[in-house]
PDB file of C-alpha atoms and ligand atoms in Angstrom:
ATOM      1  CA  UNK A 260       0.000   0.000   0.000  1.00  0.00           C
ATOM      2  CA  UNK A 261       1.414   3.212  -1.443  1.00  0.00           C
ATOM      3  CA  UNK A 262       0.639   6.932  -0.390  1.00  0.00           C
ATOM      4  CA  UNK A 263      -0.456   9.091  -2.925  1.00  0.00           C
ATOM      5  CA  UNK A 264      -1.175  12.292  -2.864  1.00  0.00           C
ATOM      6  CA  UNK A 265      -2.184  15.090   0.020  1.00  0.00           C
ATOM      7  CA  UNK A 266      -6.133  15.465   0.184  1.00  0.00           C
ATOM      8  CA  UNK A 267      -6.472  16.845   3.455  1.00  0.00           C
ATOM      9  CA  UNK A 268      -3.823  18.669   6.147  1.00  0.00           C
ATOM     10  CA  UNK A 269      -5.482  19.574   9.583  1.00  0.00           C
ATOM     11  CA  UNK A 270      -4.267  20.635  12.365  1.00  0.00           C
ATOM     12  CA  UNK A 271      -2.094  17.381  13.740  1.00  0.00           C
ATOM     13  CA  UNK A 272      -2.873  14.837  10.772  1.00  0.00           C
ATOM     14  CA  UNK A 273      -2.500  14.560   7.265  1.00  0.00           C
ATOM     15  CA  UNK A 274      -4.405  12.407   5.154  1.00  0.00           C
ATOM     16  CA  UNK A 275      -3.071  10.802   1.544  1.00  0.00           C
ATOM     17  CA  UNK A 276      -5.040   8.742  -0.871  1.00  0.00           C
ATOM     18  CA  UNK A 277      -3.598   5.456  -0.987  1.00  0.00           C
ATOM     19  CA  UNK A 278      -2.990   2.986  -4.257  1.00  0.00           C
ATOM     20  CA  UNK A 279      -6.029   1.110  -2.876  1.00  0.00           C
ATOM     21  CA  UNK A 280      -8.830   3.921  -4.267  1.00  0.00           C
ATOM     22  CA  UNK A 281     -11.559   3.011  -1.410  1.00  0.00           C
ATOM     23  CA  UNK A 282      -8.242   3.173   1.384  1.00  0.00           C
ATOM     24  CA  UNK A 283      -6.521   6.521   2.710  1.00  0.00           C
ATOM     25  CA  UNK A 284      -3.392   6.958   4.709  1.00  0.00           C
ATOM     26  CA  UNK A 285      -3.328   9.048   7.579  1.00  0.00           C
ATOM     27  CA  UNK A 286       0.019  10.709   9.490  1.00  0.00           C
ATOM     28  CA  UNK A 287      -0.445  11.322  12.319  1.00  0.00           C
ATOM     29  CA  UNK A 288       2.040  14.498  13.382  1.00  0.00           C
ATOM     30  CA  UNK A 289       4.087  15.442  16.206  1.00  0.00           C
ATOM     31  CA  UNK A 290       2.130  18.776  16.231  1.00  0.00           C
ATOM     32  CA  UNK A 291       0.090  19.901  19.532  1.00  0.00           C
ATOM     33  CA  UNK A 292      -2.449  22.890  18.885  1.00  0.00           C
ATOM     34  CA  UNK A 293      -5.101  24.833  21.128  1.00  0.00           C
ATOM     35  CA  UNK A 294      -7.695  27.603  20.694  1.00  0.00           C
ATOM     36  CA  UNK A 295      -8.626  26.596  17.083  1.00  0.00           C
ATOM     37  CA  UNK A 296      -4.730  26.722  16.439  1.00  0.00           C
ATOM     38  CA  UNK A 297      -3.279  29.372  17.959  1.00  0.00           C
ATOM     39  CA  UNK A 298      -1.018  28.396  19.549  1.00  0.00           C
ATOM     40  CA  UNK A 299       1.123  25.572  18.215  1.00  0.00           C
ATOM     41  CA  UNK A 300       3.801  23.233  19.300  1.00  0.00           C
ATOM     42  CA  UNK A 301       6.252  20.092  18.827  1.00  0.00           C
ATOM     43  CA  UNK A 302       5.982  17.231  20.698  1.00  0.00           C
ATOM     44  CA  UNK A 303       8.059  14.713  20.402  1.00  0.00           C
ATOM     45  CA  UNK A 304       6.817  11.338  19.240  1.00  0.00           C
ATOM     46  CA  UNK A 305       3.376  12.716  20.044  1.00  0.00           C
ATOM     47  CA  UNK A 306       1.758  11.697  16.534  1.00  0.00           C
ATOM     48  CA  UNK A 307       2.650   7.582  17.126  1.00  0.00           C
ATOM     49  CA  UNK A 308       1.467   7.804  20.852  1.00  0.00           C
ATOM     50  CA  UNK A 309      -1.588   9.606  19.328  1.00  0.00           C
ATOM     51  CA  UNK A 310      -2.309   6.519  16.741  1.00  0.00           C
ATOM     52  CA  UNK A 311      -1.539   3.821  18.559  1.00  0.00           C
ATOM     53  CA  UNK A 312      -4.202   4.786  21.311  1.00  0.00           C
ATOM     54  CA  UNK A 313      -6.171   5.438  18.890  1.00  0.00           C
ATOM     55  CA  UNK A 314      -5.888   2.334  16.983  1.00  0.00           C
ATOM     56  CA  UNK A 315      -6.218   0.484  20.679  1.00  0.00           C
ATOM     57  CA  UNK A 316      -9.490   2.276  21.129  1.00  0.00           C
ATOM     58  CA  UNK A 317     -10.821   1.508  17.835  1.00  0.00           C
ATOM     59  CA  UNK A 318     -10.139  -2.057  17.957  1.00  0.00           C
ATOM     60  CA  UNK A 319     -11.842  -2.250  21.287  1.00  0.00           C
ATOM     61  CA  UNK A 320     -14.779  -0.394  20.092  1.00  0.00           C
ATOM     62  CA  UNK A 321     -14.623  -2.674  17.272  1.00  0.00           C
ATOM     63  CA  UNK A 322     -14.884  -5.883  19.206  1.00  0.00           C
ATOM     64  CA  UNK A 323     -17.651  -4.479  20.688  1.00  0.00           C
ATOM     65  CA  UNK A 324     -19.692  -3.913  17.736  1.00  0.00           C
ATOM     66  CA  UNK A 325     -19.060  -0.559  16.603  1.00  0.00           C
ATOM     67  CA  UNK A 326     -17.827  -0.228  13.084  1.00  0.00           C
ATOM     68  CA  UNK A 327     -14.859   2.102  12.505  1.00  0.00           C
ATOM     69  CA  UNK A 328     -12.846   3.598   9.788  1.00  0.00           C
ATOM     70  CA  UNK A 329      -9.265   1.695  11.116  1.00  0.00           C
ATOM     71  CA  UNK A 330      -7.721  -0.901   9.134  1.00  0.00           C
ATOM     72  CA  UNK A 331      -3.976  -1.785  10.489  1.00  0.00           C
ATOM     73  CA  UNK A 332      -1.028   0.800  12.294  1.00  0.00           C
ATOM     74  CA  UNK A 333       1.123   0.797   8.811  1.00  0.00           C
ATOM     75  CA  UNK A 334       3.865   2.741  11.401  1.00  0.00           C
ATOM     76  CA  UNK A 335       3.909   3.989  14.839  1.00  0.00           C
ATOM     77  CA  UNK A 336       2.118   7.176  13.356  1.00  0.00           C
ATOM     78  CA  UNK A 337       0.388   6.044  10.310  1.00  0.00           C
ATOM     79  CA  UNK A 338      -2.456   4.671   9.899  1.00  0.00           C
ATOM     80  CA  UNK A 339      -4.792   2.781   7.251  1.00  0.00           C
ATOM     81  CA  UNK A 340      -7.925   3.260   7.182  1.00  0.00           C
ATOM     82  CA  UNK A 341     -11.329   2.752   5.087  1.00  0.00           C
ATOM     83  CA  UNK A 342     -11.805   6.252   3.196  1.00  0.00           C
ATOM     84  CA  UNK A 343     -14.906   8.110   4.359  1.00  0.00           C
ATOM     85  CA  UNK A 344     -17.002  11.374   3.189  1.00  0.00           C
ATOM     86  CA  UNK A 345     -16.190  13.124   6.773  1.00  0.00           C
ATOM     87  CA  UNK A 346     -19.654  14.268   8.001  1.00  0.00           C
ATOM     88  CA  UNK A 347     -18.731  18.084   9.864  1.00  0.00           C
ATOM     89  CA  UNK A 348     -20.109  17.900  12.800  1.00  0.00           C
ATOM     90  CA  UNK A 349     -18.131  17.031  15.961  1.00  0.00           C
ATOM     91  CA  UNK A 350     -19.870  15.033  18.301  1.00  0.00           C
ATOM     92  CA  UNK A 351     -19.092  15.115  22.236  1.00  0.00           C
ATOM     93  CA  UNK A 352     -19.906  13.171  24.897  1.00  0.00           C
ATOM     94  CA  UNK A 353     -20.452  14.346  28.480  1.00  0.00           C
ATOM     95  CA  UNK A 354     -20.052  12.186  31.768  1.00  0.00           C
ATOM     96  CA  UNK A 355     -19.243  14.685  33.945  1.00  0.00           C
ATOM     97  CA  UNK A 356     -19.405  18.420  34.047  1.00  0.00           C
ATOM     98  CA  UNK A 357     -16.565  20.667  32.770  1.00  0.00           C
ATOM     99  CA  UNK A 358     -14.393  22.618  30.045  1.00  0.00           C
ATOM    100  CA  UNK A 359     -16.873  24.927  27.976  1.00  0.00           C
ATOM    101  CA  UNK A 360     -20.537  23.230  29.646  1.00  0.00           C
ATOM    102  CA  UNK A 361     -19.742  24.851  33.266  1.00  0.00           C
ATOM    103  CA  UNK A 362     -18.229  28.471  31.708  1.00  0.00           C
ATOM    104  CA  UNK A 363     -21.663  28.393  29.251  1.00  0.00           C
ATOM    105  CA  UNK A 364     -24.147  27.385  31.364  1.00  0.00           C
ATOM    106  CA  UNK A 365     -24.982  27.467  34.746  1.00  0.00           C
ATOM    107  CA  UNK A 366     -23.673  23.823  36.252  1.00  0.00           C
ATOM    108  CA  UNK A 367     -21.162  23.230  38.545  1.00  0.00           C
ATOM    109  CA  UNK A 368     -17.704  21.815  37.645  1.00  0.00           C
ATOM    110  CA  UNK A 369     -17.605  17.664  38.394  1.00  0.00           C
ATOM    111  CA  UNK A 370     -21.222  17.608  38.324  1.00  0.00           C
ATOM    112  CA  UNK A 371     -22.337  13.670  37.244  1.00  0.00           C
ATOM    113  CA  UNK A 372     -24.313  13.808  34.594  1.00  0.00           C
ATOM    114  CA  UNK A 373     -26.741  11.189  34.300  1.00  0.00           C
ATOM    115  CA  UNK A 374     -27.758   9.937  31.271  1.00  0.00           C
ATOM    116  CA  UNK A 375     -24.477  11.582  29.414  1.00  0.00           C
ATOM    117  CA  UNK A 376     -25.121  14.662  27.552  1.00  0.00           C
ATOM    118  CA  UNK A 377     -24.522  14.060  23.493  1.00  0.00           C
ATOM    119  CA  UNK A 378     -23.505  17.638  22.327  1.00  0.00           C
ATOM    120  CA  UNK A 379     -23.389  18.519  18.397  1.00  0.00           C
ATOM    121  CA  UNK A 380     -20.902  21.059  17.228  1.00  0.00           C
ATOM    122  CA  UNK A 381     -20.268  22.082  13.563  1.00  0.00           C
ATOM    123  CA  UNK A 382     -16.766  21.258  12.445  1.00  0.00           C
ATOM    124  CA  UNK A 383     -15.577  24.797  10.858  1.00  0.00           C
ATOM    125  CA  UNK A 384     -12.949  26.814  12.374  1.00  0.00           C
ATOM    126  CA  UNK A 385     -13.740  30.279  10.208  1.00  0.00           C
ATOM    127  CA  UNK A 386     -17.173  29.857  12.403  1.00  0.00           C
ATOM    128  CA  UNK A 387     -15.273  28.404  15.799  1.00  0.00           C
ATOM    129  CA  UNK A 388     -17.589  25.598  15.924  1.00  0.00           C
ATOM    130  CA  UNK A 389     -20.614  26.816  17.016  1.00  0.00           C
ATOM    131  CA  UNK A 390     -22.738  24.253  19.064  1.00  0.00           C
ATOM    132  CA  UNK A 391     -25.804  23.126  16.633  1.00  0.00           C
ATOM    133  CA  UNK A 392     -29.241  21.390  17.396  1.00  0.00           C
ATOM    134  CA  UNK A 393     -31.207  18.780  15.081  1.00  0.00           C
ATOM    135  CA  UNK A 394     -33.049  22.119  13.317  1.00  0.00           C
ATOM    136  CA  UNK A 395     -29.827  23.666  12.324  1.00  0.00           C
ATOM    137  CA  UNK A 396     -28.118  20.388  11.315  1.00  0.00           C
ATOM    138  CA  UNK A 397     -30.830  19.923   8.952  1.00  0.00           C
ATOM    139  CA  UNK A 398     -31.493  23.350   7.564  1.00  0.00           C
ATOM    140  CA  UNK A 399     -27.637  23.520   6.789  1.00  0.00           C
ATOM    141  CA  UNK A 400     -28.207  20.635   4.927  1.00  0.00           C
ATOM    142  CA  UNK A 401     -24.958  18.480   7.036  1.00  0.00           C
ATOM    143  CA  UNK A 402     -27.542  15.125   8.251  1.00  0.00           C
ATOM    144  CA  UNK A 403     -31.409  14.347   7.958  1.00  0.00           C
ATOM    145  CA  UNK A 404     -32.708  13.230  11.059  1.00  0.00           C
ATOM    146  CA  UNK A 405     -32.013   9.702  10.644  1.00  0.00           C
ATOM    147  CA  UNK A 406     -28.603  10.396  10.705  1.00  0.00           C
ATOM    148  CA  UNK A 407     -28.538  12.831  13.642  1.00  0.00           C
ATOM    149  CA  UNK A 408     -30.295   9.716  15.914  1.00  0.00           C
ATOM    150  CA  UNK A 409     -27.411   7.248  14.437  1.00  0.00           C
ATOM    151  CA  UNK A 410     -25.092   9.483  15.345  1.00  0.00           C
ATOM    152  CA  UNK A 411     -26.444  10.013  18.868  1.00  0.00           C
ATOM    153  CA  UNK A 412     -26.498   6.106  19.330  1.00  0.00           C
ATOM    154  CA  UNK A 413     -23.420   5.007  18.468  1.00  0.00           C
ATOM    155  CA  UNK A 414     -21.574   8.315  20.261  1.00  0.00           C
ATOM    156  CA  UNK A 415     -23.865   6.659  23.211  1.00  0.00           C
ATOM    157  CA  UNK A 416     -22.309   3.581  22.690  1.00  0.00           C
ATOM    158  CA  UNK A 417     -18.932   4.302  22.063  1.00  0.00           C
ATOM    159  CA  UNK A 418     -19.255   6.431  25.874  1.00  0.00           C
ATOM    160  CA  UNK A 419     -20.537   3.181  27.585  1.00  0.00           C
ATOM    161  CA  UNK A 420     -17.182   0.639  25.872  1.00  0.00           C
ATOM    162  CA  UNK A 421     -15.080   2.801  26.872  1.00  0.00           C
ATOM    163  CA  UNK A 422     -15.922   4.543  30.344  1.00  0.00           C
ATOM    164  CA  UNK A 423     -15.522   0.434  31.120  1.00  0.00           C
ATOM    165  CA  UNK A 424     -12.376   0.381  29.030  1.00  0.00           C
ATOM    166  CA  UNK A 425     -10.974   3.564  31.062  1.00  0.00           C
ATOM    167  CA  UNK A 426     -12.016   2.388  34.001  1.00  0.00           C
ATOM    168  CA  UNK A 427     -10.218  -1.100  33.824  1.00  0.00           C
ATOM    169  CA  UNK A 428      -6.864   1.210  33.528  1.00  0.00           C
ATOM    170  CA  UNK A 429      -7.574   3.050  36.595  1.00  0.00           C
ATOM    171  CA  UNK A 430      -8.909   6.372  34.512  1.00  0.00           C
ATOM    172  CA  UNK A 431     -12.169   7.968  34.244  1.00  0.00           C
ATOM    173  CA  UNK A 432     -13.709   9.453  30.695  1.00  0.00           C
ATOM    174  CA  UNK A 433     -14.830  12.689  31.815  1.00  0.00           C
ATOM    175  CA  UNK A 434     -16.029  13.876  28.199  1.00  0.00           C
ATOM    176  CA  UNK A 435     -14.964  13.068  24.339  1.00  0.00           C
ATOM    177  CA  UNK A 436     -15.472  14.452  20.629  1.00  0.00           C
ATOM    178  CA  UNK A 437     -15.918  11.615  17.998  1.00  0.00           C
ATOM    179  CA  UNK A 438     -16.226  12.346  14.584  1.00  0.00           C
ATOM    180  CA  UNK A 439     -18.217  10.138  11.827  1.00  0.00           C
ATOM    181  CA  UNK A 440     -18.204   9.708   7.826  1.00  0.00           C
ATOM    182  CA  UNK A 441     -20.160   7.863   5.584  1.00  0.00           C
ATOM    183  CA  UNK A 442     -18.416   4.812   2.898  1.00  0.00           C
ATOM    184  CA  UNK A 443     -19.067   4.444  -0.198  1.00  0.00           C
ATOM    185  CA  UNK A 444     -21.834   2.295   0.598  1.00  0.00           C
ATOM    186  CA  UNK A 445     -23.407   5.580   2.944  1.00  0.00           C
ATOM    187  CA  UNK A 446     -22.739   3.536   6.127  1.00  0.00           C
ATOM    188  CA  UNK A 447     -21.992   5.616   8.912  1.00  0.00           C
ATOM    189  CA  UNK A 448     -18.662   4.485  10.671  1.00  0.00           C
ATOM    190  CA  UNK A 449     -16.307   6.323  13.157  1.00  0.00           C
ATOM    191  CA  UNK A 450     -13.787   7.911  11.731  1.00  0.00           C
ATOM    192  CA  UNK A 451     -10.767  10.445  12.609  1.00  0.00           C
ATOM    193  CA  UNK A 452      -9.083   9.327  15.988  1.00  0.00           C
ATOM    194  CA  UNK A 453     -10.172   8.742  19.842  1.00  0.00           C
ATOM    195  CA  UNK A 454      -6.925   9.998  21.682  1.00  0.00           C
ATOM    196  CA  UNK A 455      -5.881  12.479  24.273  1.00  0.00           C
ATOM    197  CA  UNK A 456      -6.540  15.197  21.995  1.00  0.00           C
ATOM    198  CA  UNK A 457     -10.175  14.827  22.213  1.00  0.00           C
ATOM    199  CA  UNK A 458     -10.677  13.743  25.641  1.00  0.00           C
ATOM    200  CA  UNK A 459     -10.361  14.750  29.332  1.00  0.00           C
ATOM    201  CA  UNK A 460      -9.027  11.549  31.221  1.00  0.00           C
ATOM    202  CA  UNK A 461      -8.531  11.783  34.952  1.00  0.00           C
ATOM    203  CA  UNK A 462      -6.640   9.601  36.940  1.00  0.00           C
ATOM    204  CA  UNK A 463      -9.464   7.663  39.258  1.00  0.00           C
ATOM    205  CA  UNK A 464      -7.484   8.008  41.751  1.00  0.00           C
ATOM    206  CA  UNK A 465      -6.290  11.224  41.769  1.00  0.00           C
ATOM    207  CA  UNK A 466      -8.297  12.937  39.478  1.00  0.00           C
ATOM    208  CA  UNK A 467      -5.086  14.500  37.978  1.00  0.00           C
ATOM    209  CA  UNK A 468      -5.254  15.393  34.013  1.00  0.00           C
ATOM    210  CA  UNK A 469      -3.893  12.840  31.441  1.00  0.00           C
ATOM    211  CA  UNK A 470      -4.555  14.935  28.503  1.00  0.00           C
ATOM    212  CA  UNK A 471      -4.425  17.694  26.126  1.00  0.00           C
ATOM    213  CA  UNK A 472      -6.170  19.996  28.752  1.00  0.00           C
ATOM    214  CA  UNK A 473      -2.684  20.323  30.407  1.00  0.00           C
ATOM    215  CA  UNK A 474      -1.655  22.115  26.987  1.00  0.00           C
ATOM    216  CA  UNK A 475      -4.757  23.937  27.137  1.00  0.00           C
ATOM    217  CA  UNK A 476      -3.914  25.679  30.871  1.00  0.00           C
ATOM    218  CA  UNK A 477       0.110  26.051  29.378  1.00  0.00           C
ATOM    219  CA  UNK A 478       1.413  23.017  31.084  1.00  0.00           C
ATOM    220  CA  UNK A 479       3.745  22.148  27.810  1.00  0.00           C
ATOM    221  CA  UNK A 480       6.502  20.338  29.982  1.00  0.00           C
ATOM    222  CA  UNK A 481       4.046  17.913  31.696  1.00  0.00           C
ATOM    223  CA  UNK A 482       1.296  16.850  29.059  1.00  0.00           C
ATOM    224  CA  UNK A 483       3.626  14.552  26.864  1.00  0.00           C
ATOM    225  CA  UNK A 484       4.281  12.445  30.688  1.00  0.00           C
ATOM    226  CA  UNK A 485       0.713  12.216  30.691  1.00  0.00           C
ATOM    227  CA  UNK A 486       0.143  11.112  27.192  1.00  0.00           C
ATOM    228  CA  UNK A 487       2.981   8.234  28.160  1.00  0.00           C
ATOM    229  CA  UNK A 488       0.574   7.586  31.137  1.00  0.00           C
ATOM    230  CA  UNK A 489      -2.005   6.867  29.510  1.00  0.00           C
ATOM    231  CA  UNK A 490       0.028   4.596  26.460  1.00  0.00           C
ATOM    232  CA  UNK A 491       1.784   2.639  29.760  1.00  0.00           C
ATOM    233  CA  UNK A 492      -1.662   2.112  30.824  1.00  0.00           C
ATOM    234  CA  UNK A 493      -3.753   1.020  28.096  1.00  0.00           C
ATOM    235  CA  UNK A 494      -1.813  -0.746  25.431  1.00  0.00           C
ATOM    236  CA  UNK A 495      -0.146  -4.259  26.570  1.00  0.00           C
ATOM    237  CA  UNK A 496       3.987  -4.574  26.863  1.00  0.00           C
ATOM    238  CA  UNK A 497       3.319  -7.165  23.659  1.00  0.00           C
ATOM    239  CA  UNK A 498       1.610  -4.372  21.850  1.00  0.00           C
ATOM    240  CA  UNK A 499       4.293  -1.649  22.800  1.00  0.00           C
ATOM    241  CA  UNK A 500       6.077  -0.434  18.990  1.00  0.00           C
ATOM    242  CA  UNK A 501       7.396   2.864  21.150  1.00  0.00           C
TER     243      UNK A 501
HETATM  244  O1  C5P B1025     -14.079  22.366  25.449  1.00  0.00           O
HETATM  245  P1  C5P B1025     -15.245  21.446  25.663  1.00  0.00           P
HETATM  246  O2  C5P B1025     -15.608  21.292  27.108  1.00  0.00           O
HETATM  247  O3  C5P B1025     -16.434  21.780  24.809  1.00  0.00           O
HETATM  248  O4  C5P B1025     -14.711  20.003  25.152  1.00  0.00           O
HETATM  249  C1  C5P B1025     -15.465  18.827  25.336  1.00  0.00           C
HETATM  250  C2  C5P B1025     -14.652  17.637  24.852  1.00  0.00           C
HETATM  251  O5  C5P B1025     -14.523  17.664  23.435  1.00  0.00           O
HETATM  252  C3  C5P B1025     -13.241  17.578  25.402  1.00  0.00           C
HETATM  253  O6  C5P B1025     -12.902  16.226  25.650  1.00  0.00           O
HETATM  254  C4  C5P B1025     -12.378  18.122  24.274  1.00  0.00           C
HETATM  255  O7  C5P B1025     -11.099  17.532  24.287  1.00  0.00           O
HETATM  256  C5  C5P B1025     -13.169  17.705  23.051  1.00  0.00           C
HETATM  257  N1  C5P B1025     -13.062  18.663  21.947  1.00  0.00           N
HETATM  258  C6  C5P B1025     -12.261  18.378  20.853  1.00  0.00           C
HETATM  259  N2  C5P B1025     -12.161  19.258  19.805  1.00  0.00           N
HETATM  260  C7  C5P B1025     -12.843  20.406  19.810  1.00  0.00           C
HETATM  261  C8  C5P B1025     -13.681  20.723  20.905  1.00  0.00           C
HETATM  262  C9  C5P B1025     -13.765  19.827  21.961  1.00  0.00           C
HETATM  263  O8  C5P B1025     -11.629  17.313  20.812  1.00  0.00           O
HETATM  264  N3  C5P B1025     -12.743  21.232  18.765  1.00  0.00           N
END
């Protein structure tokens, strides 16, 4: 499997058609970003410990049922996956209260919230991802209805594999974003990546961060320790390629 060329270059992965037409390739780069990319940084070996969770996660969600867009880890950061028409809306999960929720509305910070919220942004930085309800998703013309409640469920799902997933590593999903595209078939799978990037993990016991929130509040020298954390603690020695 050969990369071709560049069709899309976000903010910390790259993704290149592949010699396989329904396959893409994505890189996933040692680049850290916050506030819709303002601010911007190197980490070392960040992009591999980035797609190797991820891969963990999807295979997990995988064995549980939930189709996703991973095929195989071609390298520590690069991954193959099934190519999908990216659908823009990002879609976050809520188990407990914090980040934008508690400084919007008025909730207090560690609040359990029970059943999860399921939150729909639109993906577009220009606009800085305004939060979007079932009306607005389908008057912009980005999912009919059907979609939005497919969505809903498997972001559902996906929260209940994996706050038992964290949990069996001693780590508690506090929220997530997931992100969804359609084959060429129109099924909906998962797509993008499930890493620290895109959610808050605290330590159960603890409650210290193990993700990119430590970024977030300027805590460069300490979040790559936590990413590590997190690696040590969910991916077997046998599966270790870092
Ligand atoms: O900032 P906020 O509280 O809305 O974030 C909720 C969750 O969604 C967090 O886990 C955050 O990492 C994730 N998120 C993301 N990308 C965004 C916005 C939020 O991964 N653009």
């Amino acid at each position: 499997m050969d990369k071709k060329e560049l069709i899309n270059s976000g903010k910390v992965k790259s993704v290149y058609n592949s010699t396989d037409d329904d396959k893409v390739i994505i890189e996933f780069r040692d680049d850290m970003t916050a506030g819709d990319g303002a601010r911007k940084e190197v980490m070392t070996n960040k992009g591999a410990y980035n797609a190797i969770i991820s891969a963990k996660i999807f295979k997990v969600l995988e064995e549980n049922g939930i189709e996703t867009q991973f095929i195989d880890l071609l390298e520590p950061n690069v991954m193959l996956a099934k190519k999908l028409e990216m659908i823009p809306i990002e879609v976050i999960v809520r188990n407990i209260a914090t980040g934008s929720l508690v400084r919007k509305y008025p909730i207090d910070e560690g609040t359990r919230l029970e059943p999860p919220i399921v939150q729909m942004d639109f993906k577009d930085d220009e606009y800085h991802d305004p939060m979007l309800n079932d009306s607005l998703i389908k008057a912009l013309g980005i999912a009919t209805q059907e979609e939005i409640d497919i969505l809903t469920e498997k972001a559902l799902e996906i929260n209940e594999s994996l706050v038992k997933f964290f949990a069996d590593a001693g780590i508690i999903l506090v929220d997530f974003k997931v992100e969804f595209g359609k084959d060429a078939e129109g099924n909906i799978l998962l797509g993008d990546e499930i890493s620290p990037d895109g959610c808050r993990l605290w330590d159960s016991e603890t409650l210290d961060m193990l993700d990119k929130e430590l970024f977030r509040k300027g805590k460069d020298n300490e979040v790559m320790d936590a990413y590590v954390e997190v690696y040590n603690r969910i991916i077997p020695d046998s599966e270790k390629v870092i």
